[in-house]
XYZ file of C-alpha atoms in Angstrom:
706
model
C 0.000 0.000 0.000
C 2.828 2.414 0.905
C 4.598 1.958 -2.467
C 1.369 2.904 -4.176
C 1.209 6.156 -2.235
C 4.705 7.270 -3.209
C 3.983 7.636 -6.942
C 0.700 9.345 -6.097
C 2.499 11.855 -3.862
C 5.169 12.378 -6.466
C 2.492 12.977 -9.073
C 0.858 15.656 -6.942
C 4.218 17.387 -6.413
C 4.976 17.200 -10.116
C 1.573 18.640 -10.968
C 2.029 21.466 -8.459
C 5.458 22.222 -9.877
C 4.044 22.228 -13.399
C 1.371 24.714 -12.308
C 4.084 26.851 -10.659
C 6.192 26.845 -13.836
C 3.184 27.787 -15.952
C 2.181 30.597 -13.572
C 5.750 31.904 -13.420
C 6.005 31.815 -17.193
C 2.767 33.778 -17.567
C 3.882 36.322 -14.959
C 7.206 36.756 -16.763
C 5.445 37.346 -20.086
C 3.177 39.957 -18.500
C 6.130 41.633 -16.798
C 8.088 41.703 -20.062
C 5.111 43.361 -21.749
C 4.850 46.000 -19.024
C 8.603 46.555 -19.139
C 8.384 47.016 -22.893
C 5.631 49.645 -22.482
C 7.569 51.534 -19.794
C 10.775 51.443 -21.842
C 9.032 52.486 -25.052
C 7.379 55.440 -23.309
C 10.670 56.632 -21.839
C 12.623 56.226 -25.061
C 9.836 57.985 -26.956
C 10.093 60.939 -24.571
C 13.840 61.090 -25.136
C 13.302 60.983 -28.917
C 10.752 63.825 -28.670
C 13.224 65.844 -26.632
C 15.946 65.328 -29.247
C 13.592 66.374 -32.059
C 12.442 69.500 -30.203
C 15.969 70.568 -29.353
C 17.161 69.831 -32.871
C 14.386 71.930 -34.353
C 15.215 74.744 -31.937
C 18.865 74.602 -32.970
C 17.937 74.844 -36.664
C 15.255 77.520 -36.389
C 16.461 79.402 -33.324
C 12.943 79.183 -31.871
C 12.445 77.593 -28.458
C 9.136 76.076 -27.282
C 8.551 79.010 -24.945
C 8.677 81.348 -27.963
C 5.274 80.013 -28.999
C 3.853 81.993 -26.090
C 3.703 85.775 -25.781
C 5.868 87.209 -23.011
C 4.164 90.504 -22.151
C 6.414 93.432 -21.246
C 6.194 94.592 -17.667
C 4.680 98.050 -17.090
C 7.034 100.940 -16.473
C 5.091 102.237 -13.486
C 4.935 100.224 -10.275
C 1.213 100.911 -9.828
C 0.460 99.230 -13.145
C 2.033 95.891 -12.168
C -0.460 93.092 -11.469
C -1.136 92.146 -7.871
C 0.981 89.082 -7.049
C 0.942 87.009 -3.875
C 3.498 84.457 -2.712
C 2.287 81.526 -0.630
C 4.729 79.679 1.612
C 3.108 76.568 3.133
C 5.193 74.986 5.889
C 4.906 72.628 8.835
C 7.605 72.265 11.519
C 10.391 72.977 9.023
C 12.692 74.573 11.535
C 15.890 74.373 9.522
C 14.632 76.146 6.393
C 11.632 78.268 7.405
C 13.551 81.551 7.652
C 15.597 81.211 4.459
C 12.536 80.966 2.203
C 11.002 84.093 3.751
C 14.270 85.941 3.129
C 14.376 84.822 -0.512
C 10.764 85.803 -1.195
C 11.176 89.168 0.496
C 13.922 89.921 -2.025
C 11.816 89.106 -5.069
C 12.046 91.956 -7.554
C 8.475 93.238 -7.691
C 6.938 96.508 -6.533
C 6.380 96.141 -2.814
C 2.932 97.736 -2.921
C 1.862 95.105 -5.491
C 3.360 92.106 -3.679
C 2.188 90.142 -0.677
C 3.948 87.238 1.034
C 1.590 84.871 2.805
C 3.263 82.432 5.206
C 0.909 79.505 5.792
C 2.438 78.092 8.946
C 0.742 75.022 10.386
C 3.690 74.321 12.671
C 3.083 72.859 16.108
C 6.717 73.228 17.157
C 7.029 76.397 19.301
C 10.616 77.024 18.205
C 9.617 76.945 14.533
C 6.708 79.283 15.200
C 9.019 81.727 16.966
C 11.503 81.590 14.105
C 8.753 82.323 11.598
C 7.279 85.127 13.715
C 10.665 86.778 14.118
C 11.368 86.713 10.414
C 7.899 87.992 9.484
C 8.247 90.852 11.970
C 11.704 91.685 10.662
C 10.550 92.059 7.072
C 7.382 93.959 8.008
C 9.600 96.454 9.798
C 11.594 96.788 6.604
C 8.512 97.621 4.568
C 7.618 94.274 2.983
C 4.009 93.085 3.109
C 4.398 89.769 4.934
C 1.715 88.052 6.950
C 1.584 84.733 8.774
C -1.623 82.686 8.825
C -2.070 79.846 11.296
C -4.942 77.417 11.546
C -6.284 75.705 14.623
C -6.382 72.360 12.785
C -4.377 70.795 9.951
C -7.471 69.645 8.100
C -6.572 69.092 4.469
C -2.860 69.484 5.211
C -1.100 71.616 2.581
C -4.160 71.835 0.320
C -6.329 72.986 3.216
C -3.899 75.708 4.237
C -3.522 76.976 0.675
C -7.286 76.974 0.145
C -7.870 79.178 3.182
C -5.090 81.517 2.144
C -6.391 81.624 -1.436
C -9.856 82.679 -0.267
C -8.351 85.741 1.381
C -6.255 86.594 -1.670
C -9.255 86.405 -4.009
C -11.167 88.885 -1.849
C -8.207 91.290 -1.910
C -7.988 91.388 -5.701
C -4.772 89.444 -6.340
C -4.410 88.081 -9.881
C -1.502 85.658 -9.577
C -0.014 83.577 -6.792
C 3.438 81.983 -6.636
C 3.943 78.892 -4.484
C 7.206 77.811 -2.840
C 7.892 75.030 -0.386
C 10.077 75.942 2.560
C 13.273 74.359 1.211
C 13.204 76.296 -2.085
C 15.294 79.374 -2.840
C 13.902 81.433 -5.732
C 16.168 83.976 -7.374
C 15.196 87.666 -7.102
C 14.062 87.857 -10.736
C 11.751 84.830 -10.538
C 8.487 86.779 -10.799
C 9.795 89.042 -13.549
C 10.571 85.981 -15.684
C 7.360 84.012 -15.065
C 4.451 86.415 -14.529
C 4.764 88.030 -18.019
C 3.750 84.707 -19.604
C 0.545 84.729 -17.567
C -0.057 88.380 -18.431
C 0.370 87.790 -22.169
C -1.580 84.530 -22.491
C -5.036 84.583 -20.880
C -5.563 80.887 -21.589
C -2.518 79.880 -19.503
C -3.402 78.775 -15.989
C 0.051 78.213 -14.482
C 3.745 78.486 -15.211
C 6.178 75.900 -13.842
C 9.921 76.462 -13.435
C 12.652 73.824 -13.397
C 14.116 72.496 -10.167
C 17.856 72.490 -9.540
C 19.439 71.100 -6.427
C 21.792 72.366 -3.762
C 23.027 69.053 -2.373
C 23.230 66.308 -5.039
C 26.787 65.507 -3.910
C 25.770 64.988 -0.302
C 25.423 61.205 -0.579
C 24.734 58.390 -3.011
C 21.051 58.711 -2.099
C 20.848 62.373 -3.138
C 22.793 61.652 -6.340
C 20.311 58.941 -7.345
C 17.476 61.381 -6.683
C 19.138 64.005 -8.869
C 19.372 61.583 -11.804
C 15.681 60.714 -11.509
C 14.426 64.274 -11.046
C 16.635 65.726 -13.772
C 15.042 63.353 -16.276
C 11.582 64.315 -15.035
C 12.282 68.044 -15.244
C 14.533 68.328 -18.269
C 12.847 65.710 -20.438
C 9.312 64.805 -19.338
C 8.055 68.226 -18.298
C 9.881 69.935 -21.165
C 8.555 67.668 -23.926
C 5.001 67.519 -22.574
C 4.850 71.307 -22.408
C 6.315 71.683 -25.897
C 3.822 69.215 -27.398
C 0.857 70.710 -25.452
C 0.306 67.447 -23.571
C -0.652 67.353 -19.921
C 2.128 67.979 -17.443
C 1.420 68.441 -13.776
C 2.275 71.346 -11.557
C 5.084 70.185 -9.286
C 3.611 71.718 -6.156
C 6.206 74.465 -5.812
C 8.380 76.903 -7.782
C 5.506 77.970 -10.027
C 2.946 80.739 -10.488
C -0.831 80.245 -10.782
C -3.603 82.454 -12.121
C -6.217 82.748 -9.371
C -9.034 82.690 -11.925
C -7.770 79.286 -13.126
C -7.708 77.909 -9.584
C -11.263 79.069 -8.957
C -12.522 77.742 -12.304
C -10.902 74.343 -11.682
C -12.594 74.007 -8.307
C -9.820 75.199 -5.985
C -7.389 73.219 -3.909
C -8.722 69.790 -2.938
C -7.390 67.416 -0.272
C -8.977 64.240 -1.644
C -5.494 62.885 -2.482
C -1.958 63.466 -1.219
C -0.967 65.084 -4.543
C -3.095 68.202 -4.445
C -0.821 69.858 -7.024
C -1.387 67.152 -9.644
C -5.091 67.073 -8.835
C -5.549 70.808 -9.405
C -3.461 70.881 -12.587
C -5.397 67.896 -13.994
C -8.760 69.563 -13.318
C -7.480 72.753 -14.941
C -6.280 70.795 -17.981
C -9.575 69.011 -18.612
C -11.377 72.373 -18.311
C -9.333 73.791 -21.161
C -6.533 75.683 -19.402
C -2.979 75.604 -20.775
C 0.330 75.508 -18.913
C 3.904 76.522 -19.679
C 7.123 74.908 -18.490
C 10.064 77.327 -18.502
C 13.240 75.315 -18.750
C 15.477 78.381 -18.419
C 13.889 79.575 -15.162
C 15.320 77.525 -12.317
C 14.757 77.359 -8.571
C 17.140 75.852 -6.059
C 15.886 73.320 -3.552
C 17.224 70.677 -1.232
C 17.036 66.926 -1.754
C 16.185 64.812 1.311
C 19.404 63.306 2.655
C 17.572 61.147 5.184
C 16.355 57.756 4.003
C 13.395 57.933 6.394
C 12.301 61.275 4.941
C 12.870 60.018 1.399
C 10.690 56.951 2.053
C 7.830 59.143 3.272
C 8.174 61.452 0.280
C 8.201 58.624 -2.269
C 5.239 56.895 -0.630
C 3.214 60.104 -0.981
C 4.424 60.787 -4.534
C 3.543 57.218 -5.586
C 0.305 56.661 -3.700
C -1.218 60.032 -4.576
C -1.274 59.595 -8.385
C -2.847 56.150 -7.968
C -5.588 57.685 -5.830
C -6.099 60.410 -8.408
C -6.217 57.851 -11.218
C -9.126 56.108 -9.523
C -10.991 59.290 -8.573
C -10.466 61.421 -11.676
C -10.787 58.891 -14.527
C -14.533 59.466 -14.807
C -13.969 63.225 -15.111
C -11.398 62.668 -17.847
C -13.745 60.497 -19.910
C -16.601 62.983 -19.429
C -14.507 65.990 -20.468
C -14.390 67.700 -23.865
C -10.825 66.542 -24.522
C -10.139 64.720 -27.803
C -10.135 60.936 -27.536
C -6.337 60.618 -28.082
C -5.732 63.010 -25.172
C -8.088 61.008 -22.959
C -6.287 57.766 -23.793
C -2.951 59.414 -23.194
C -4.031 60.595 -19.756
C -5.762 57.469 -18.483
C -3.573 54.756 -20.001
C -0.183 56.304 -20.643
C 0.218 59.003 -18.010
C -1.371 57.144 -15.088
C -1.359 53.511 -16.204
C 2.202 53.278 -17.491
C 4.160 56.104 -15.864
C 2.530 56.173 -12.437
C 1.666 52.487 -11.964
C 3.425 50.042 -14.286
C 6.840 51.633 -13.730
C 6.809 50.690 -10.045
C 5.451 47.193 -10.718
C 8.265 46.505 -13.170
C 11.014 47.822 -10.897
C 10.372 45.462 -7.998
C 8.040 42.843 -9.446
C 10.106 42.040 -12.533
C 13.770 42.772 -11.833
C 13.791 41.949 -8.107
C 11.172 39.186 -7.846
C 10.556 37.318 -11.090
C 14.160 37.430 -12.282
C 15.486 35.800 -9.052
C 12.715 33.176 -9.231
C 13.807 32.152 -12.728
C 17.232 31.326 -11.275
C 15.593 28.505 -9.336
C 13.351 27.593 -12.294
C 15.439 26.712 -15.364
C 12.287 25.909 -17.365
C 11.456 29.648 -17.543
C 13.742 31.856 -19.585
C 13.733 35.634 -19.978
C 14.854 37.111 -23.308
C 18.185 38.898 -23.142
C 16.763 42.003 -24.839
C 14.130 42.339 -22.097
C 16.504 41.755 -19.196
C 19.682 43.485 -20.448
C 19.561 45.452 -23.686
C 16.368 47.452 -23.184
C 17.005 48.329 -19.509
C 20.542 49.481 -20.342
C 19.245 51.764 -23.099
C 16.595 53.234 -20.810
C 19.058 53.761 -17.958
C 21.648 55.525 -20.106
C 19.036 57.754 -21.731
C 17.723 58.711 -18.292
C 21.178 59.444 -16.871
C 22.047 61.545 -19.941
C 20.142 64.517 -18.477
C 22.514 64.723 -15.501
C 26.058 65.990 -15.870
C 28.336 62.933 -15.719
C 25.199 60.929 -15.049
C 26.494 57.860 -16.848
C 28.972 57.392 -14.002
C 26.074 56.992 -11.568
C 23.716 55.111 -13.892
C 24.275 51.742 -12.194
C 23.866 53.372 -8.789
C 20.613 54.940 -9.964
C 19.165 51.599 -11.125
C 20.131 49.759 -7.932
C 18.657 52.459 -5.712
C 15.455 52.714 -7.764
C 14.978 48.952 -7.499
C 15.592 49.039 -3.748
C 12.944 51.752 -3.379
C 10.532 49.406 -5.153
C 9.379 47.949 -1.833
C 8.101 51.343 -0.721
C 6.583 52.242 -4.087
C 4.874 48.885 -4.671
C 3.200 49.068 -1.277
C 2.201 52.674 -2.054
C 0.586 51.519 -5.317
C -1.405 48.839 -3.484
C -2.392 51.339 -0.782
C -3.613 53.800 -3.392
C -5.529 51.236 -5.425
C -7.343 49.905 -2.345
C -7.648 53.399 -0.843
C -6.422 52.174 2.530
C -6.186 54.446 5.543
C -2.478 55.035 5.018
C -3.265 56.456 1.579
C -4.299 59.691 3.313
C -1.015 59.953 5.218
C 0.633 63.322 4.547
C 4.085 63.594 6.106
C 6.240 66.646 5.418
C 9.612 65.711 3.935
C 12.214 66.741 6.502
C 14.973 68.951 5.083
C 18.182 69.614 6.979
C 18.925 73.073 5.624
C 22.527 72.090 4.917
C 22.726 74.512 1.988
C 21.799 77.562 4.046
C 24.789 79.898 4.008
C 23.384 82.737 6.092
C 25.347 83.801 9.155
C 24.161 82.082 12.289
C 22.320 79.217 10.633
C 24.974 76.559 11.222
C 24.444 74.409 14.256
C 26.981 72.592 16.321
C 25.160 69.330 15.955
C 25.923 66.882 13.188
C 23.240 64.457 11.998
C 23.743 60.937 13.217
C 22.206 58.202 11.053
C 19.196 56.786 12.827
C 19.315 53.177 13.936
C 16.312 51.823 12.052
C 15.609 48.412 10.613
C 13.307 48.111 7.603
C 11.999 44.562 7.441
C 10.771 44.653 3.829
C 14.183 45.612 2.466
C 15.855 43.000 4.691
C 13.621 40.210 3.358
C 14.319 41.213 -0.246
C 18.026 41.392 0.514
C 18.020 37.792 1.764
C 15.916 36.658 -1.194
C 18.084 38.268 -3.884
C 21.255 37.135 -2.122
C 19.978 33.554 -2.024
C 19.259 33.651 -5.766
C 22.572 35.324 -6.545
C 24.764 32.954 -4.570
C 22.801 29.950 -5.835
C 23.419 31.043 -9.408
C 27.071 31.764 -8.649
C 27.893 28.386 -7.114
C 25.704 26.170 -9.294
C 26.196 27.901 -12.626
C 22.429 27.826 -13.148
C 22.550 31.078 -15.102
C 24.922 33.616 -16.580
C 27.650 34.937 -14.290
C 26.602 38.536 -14.920
C 23.097 37.847 -13.614
C 24.531 36.265 -10.463
C 26.717 39.310 -9.827
C 23.771 41.657 -10.380
C 21.623 39.788 -7.859
C 24.372 39.805 -5.240
C 25.004 43.530 -5.681
C 21.282 44.302 -5.647
C 20.918 42.282 -2.465
C 23.726 44.313 -0.893
C 21.912 47.547 -1.754
C 18.703 46.161 -0.235
C 20.699 45.384 2.906
C 22.077 48.935 3.000
C 18.538 50.280 2.797
C 17.334 47.826 5.447
C 19.902 49.008 8.001
C 19.682 52.672 6.964
C 23.297 52.837 5.771
C 22.418 55.276 2.977
C 21.746 58.255 5.248
C 24.142 61.176 4.961
C 26.923 60.238 7.342
C 26.143 56.504 7.103
C 28.275 53.696 5.730
C 27.138 54.404 2.154
C 26.276 58.042 2.772
C 29.629 59.703 2.104
C 30.046 62.770 -0.043
C 30.774 62.521 -3.749
C 33.000 64.457 -6.127
C 34.766 67.677 -5.234
C 32.218 68.733 -2.595
C 31.337 71.919 -4.484
C 27.903 73.429 -4.912
C 27.088 76.424 -7.058
C 24.910 79.072 -5.458
C 23.440 81.736 -7.772
C 23.754 85.272 -6.445
C 23.197 88.716 -7.865
C 25.872 89.887 -10.241
C 26.225 93.086 -8.211
C 25.018 94.514 -4.981
C 22.734 96.853 -6.870
C 19.173 95.657 -7.355
C 15.605 96.772 -7.551
C 14.651 98.733 -4.421
C 12.540 96.807 -1.983
C 10.068 99.685 -1.765
C 9.445 100.288 -5.433
C 7.570 103.446 -6.259
C 6.701 105.285 -9.475
C 9.385 104.825 -12.049
C 10.978 101.935 -10.172
C 10.417 99.590 -13.103
C 12.435 101.911 -15.326
C 15.242 101.908 -12.761
C 15.076 98.133 -12.639
C 15.296 97.946 -16.423
C 18.313 100.232 -16.469
C 19.989 98.173 -13.771
C 19.303 94.959 -15.682
C 20.706 96.421 -18.885
C 23.803 97.677 -17.094
C 24.491 94.242 -15.675
C 23.725 92.333 -18.872
C 27.402 92.167 -19.686
C 28.000 90.368 -16.414
C 25.726 87.469 -17.280
C 28.713 85.207 -17.631
C 29.315 85.540 -13.896
C 25.877 84.329 -12.926
C 27.003 82.423 -9.891
C 29.781 81.535 -7.574
C 31.158 78.340 -6.158
C 31.030 77.835 -2.431
C 33.164 75.206 -0.752
C 31.036 73.164 1.615
C 31.954 71.779 4.981
C 32.802 68.106 5.330
C 30.093 67.802 7.946
C 26.480 68.855 7.610
C 25.640 71.677 10.024
C 21.952 71.200 10.742
C 19.439 71.749 13.484
C 18.371 68.540 15.148
C 14.599 68.497 14.779
C 14.114 66.555 17.995
C 16.127 69.001 20.064
C 14.264 70.851 22.798
C 17.058 73.328 23.484
C 17.125 76.863 22.194
C 18.642 77.037 18.748
C 22.068 78.644 18.366
C 20.626 80.602 15.434
C 18.004 82.075 17.750
C 20.444 83.243 20.393
C 21.075 86.583 18.642
C 17.343 87.357 18.728
C 17.157 86.596 22.419
C 20.303 88.626 22.970
C 18.824 91.543 21.045
C 15.709 91.431 23.156
C 17.803 91.452 26.296
C 19.806 94.402 25.002
C 16.600 96.277 24.262
C 15.171 95.632 27.727
C 18.411 96.650 29.368
C 18.637 99.828 27.322
C 15.012 100.688 28.047
C 15.596 100.224 31.760
C 18.600 102.522 31.612
C 16.574 105.172 29.833
C 13.741 104.920 32.326
C 16.167 105.400 35.189
C 18.132 108.210 33.501
C 16.950 111.845 33.682
C 15.222 113.057 30.550
C 15.634 116.476 28.956
C 11.883 116.942 28.613
C 11.841 116.679 24.853
C 11.244 112.923 24.625
C 8.959 110.470 26.317
C 9.903 106.952 27.487
C 6.335 105.714 27.392
C 6.616 104.335 23.834
C 9.366 101.998 22.624
C 8.273 102.011 19.011
C 7.002 105.516 18.395
C 4.355 106.341 15.871
C 4.323 104.655 12.463
C 3.350 106.247 9.214
C 2.572 102.858 7.760
C 2.004 102.009 4.138
C -1.188 100.725 2.603
C -0.961 97.424 4.424
C 0.060 98.733 7.809
C 3.701 97.649 7.922
C 6.067 100.040 9.629
C 9.272 101.077 7.925
C 12.490 101.924 9.774
C 12.258 105.575 8.659
C 8.731 106.082 10.014
C 9.760 106.715 13.618
C 8.400 109.582 15.615
C 10.598 112.519 16.467
C 10.322 111.790 20.154
C 11.886 108.369 19.712
C 14.725 109.759 17.627
C 15.598 112.143 20.463
C 15.974 109.466 23.079
C 19.309 108.805 24.692
C 21.943 107.242 22.453
C 21.987 104.155 24.651
C 18.627 102.921 23.309
C 17.790 101.720 19.814
C 14.598 100.645 18.122
C 13.581 97.003 18.180
C 14.322 96.358 14.538
C 17.732 98.049 14.516
C 18.910 96.240 17.625
C 17.731 92.923 16.221
C 19.322 93.433 12.814
C 22.610 94.768 14.082
C 22.929 91.860 16.494
C 21.764 89.204 14.054
C 23.208 90.367 10.750
C 25.787 93.017 11.697
C 24.095 95.249 9.163
C 21.809 98.259 9.104
C 18.022 97.701 8.901
C 17.957 99.066 5.348
C 20.618 96.710 3.972
C 19.533 94.292 1.289
C 20.002 90.569 1.747
C 22.703 90.666 -0.915
C 24.722 93.054 1.247
C 23.971 91.079 4.380
C 25.081 87.758 2.912
C 28.147 89.158 1.178
C 31.541 88.423 2.663
C 32.686 91.336 4.818
C 35.933 91.844 6.703
C 35.663 90.866 10.337
C 36.393 93.474 13.013
C 40.031 93.587 14.068
C 40.860 91.195 16.864
C 44.021 90.139 18.507
C 46.042 87.236 17.164
C 45.291 85.100 20.192
C 41.563 85.794 19.911
C 41.590 84.941 16.206
C 43.460 81.703 16.883
C 41.012 80.700 19.598
C 38.056 81.502 17.384
C 39.469 79.472 14.501
C 40.240 76.491 16.713
C 36.802 76.675 18.272
C 35.075 76.622 14.878
C 37.150 73.687 13.704
C 36.447 71.766 16.886
C 32.710 72.411 16.856
C 31.888 72.171 13.140
C 34.801 70.184 11.764
C 35.454 72.896 9.164
C 38.465 72.759 6.841
C 40.946 75.604 6.988
C 39.692 77.360 3.845
C 35.969 76.892 4.446
C 35.102 80.576 4.343
C 37.039 81.278 1.153
C 34.962 81.601 -1.991
C 36.149 80.280 -5.318
C 34.825 82.295 -8.288
C 33.192 80.316 -11.041
C 30.316 80.253 -13.444
C 26.964 78.893 -12.410
C 26.267 75.433 -13.768
C 23.117 73.501 -13.070
């Protein structure tokens, strides 16, 4: 009886194995088809880019030349009303820098409003924001901070409430910047004219460039991916009048377009893509300006990068499910509808992530243990190599990091695949909106460096660890048994090592695989000269600005400078409860003011001034901000030992007068004379605290290169 059972059991096992082989073969065929679609779409985009650039080289006409760039009015009062929205949440390290950059935007001050949408719950961040808003209001810039009692709707909710106020106040256009972005002073002058000259255009998007791609292998891989998205995808889709989404920041919207499209909506975690899609299907156009760039910081923390990629992957899947009916019901031509539903969402936002992990990191290792299933060499080697090289081509020396980019993208597949599933099933985590933590390591303002250095967190990510063991098992099996080609075995072993690095968080800046790359140089664009458009532009200011621009046109070759970076990353630890070193000057200034006021109150007065007011009377502008020159006579006649709040704060914090521009404040200035022993102690102290090289503060001149 027992011998009869053995063949029966063997038959069942053989049948199960046959079913497994058939299922694996079918899955491989489906994955090859999806991989072919993803590769064809990417190569087609690259071919479109080459055709567009070739045509531009022959005709001298760029895609943006198809749109009318309206000249700016000569008089400040004739400029359109423009608002700048700055949504932020507990972004302590970068919240002040973005307010500084936007306050220096070259636009008539009486026609510009900066709206800080601060949902922060961290008291230190709130104090930093309040101090910076007060500082710029005292200098005559219309800055206001709006805070909500609840974070309902997250970023979309905050922007919706701010937008309602702007619409009532008659603003025509609104620029949006995340807290880690650093727009150049001429940003509005180069983007708003396209909205003024083309009434059918709903928004203008600029191109991102990055301050810290050399910070680690993780940031370099991000740069390769985002450069392709910005320089190729967004560029070609704009040139061919296809849909391209607003990237959520570094762009300018027409308020009428936002209202017509239904306003900001928090139904998904990609409110920017949602709004731009609704505007597109309602007939609005959009322009991508490749020559207008905006600096921003890449997340150097793997934890922050995971949260960002989960949101960026899950959100489009949610939108695909919720907006498909609106696309089919719209007045768009049928080819545009198919392009949106099948190509844009189906291939680019869904199939790409399935192929990355499901094909190259799951099915390929399984075929090592299943010799009956073979994958064509063109699908596993030739096509992926062509796609990788074409993607890396948009990054300077990107081919050097092309293998790194592929390995890191595959390792992120665990996060993205789960995000796709979460979005398709609309699970609770699909509504998770976590702000991407930025360290502010590119902030060069005095006083922003902290003594603390980021220490890689000790985290273990189980998904990446399981895939590391799986790919290692397949790789070593292939290596020792010769079941497949040696190159495939090496790839699986290396990919497993990268999974392991992700699992143990070794890719953080400062981690085992988080070291700096290249020559450790970043290029920071600055004004060609200290002269610029006055912050308080009045009648005729536009003409002065035009003359200044023309006078500095010959200096365009020196559009930037190179700044040597420290070998450590001076950041503010977000979990710290201590007072920030960068905030000490503010506290010191307040103490100086109180001390001086006490001295004045105790000192005899000459009868011509009154100590009852520390600020005096303000002859404010149209929005109620007080300027440094609007003091009352009584305050000016006070004893020389007391100063106004803004002057004490600025002199202590910036070592500059209240009327200095940020260009003057940030410029290198000779330090006050000190003794040799004091200078030596100061230098040793800086090296000990920050780990700075000897020539850290020296600046090397050079041209700006993205």
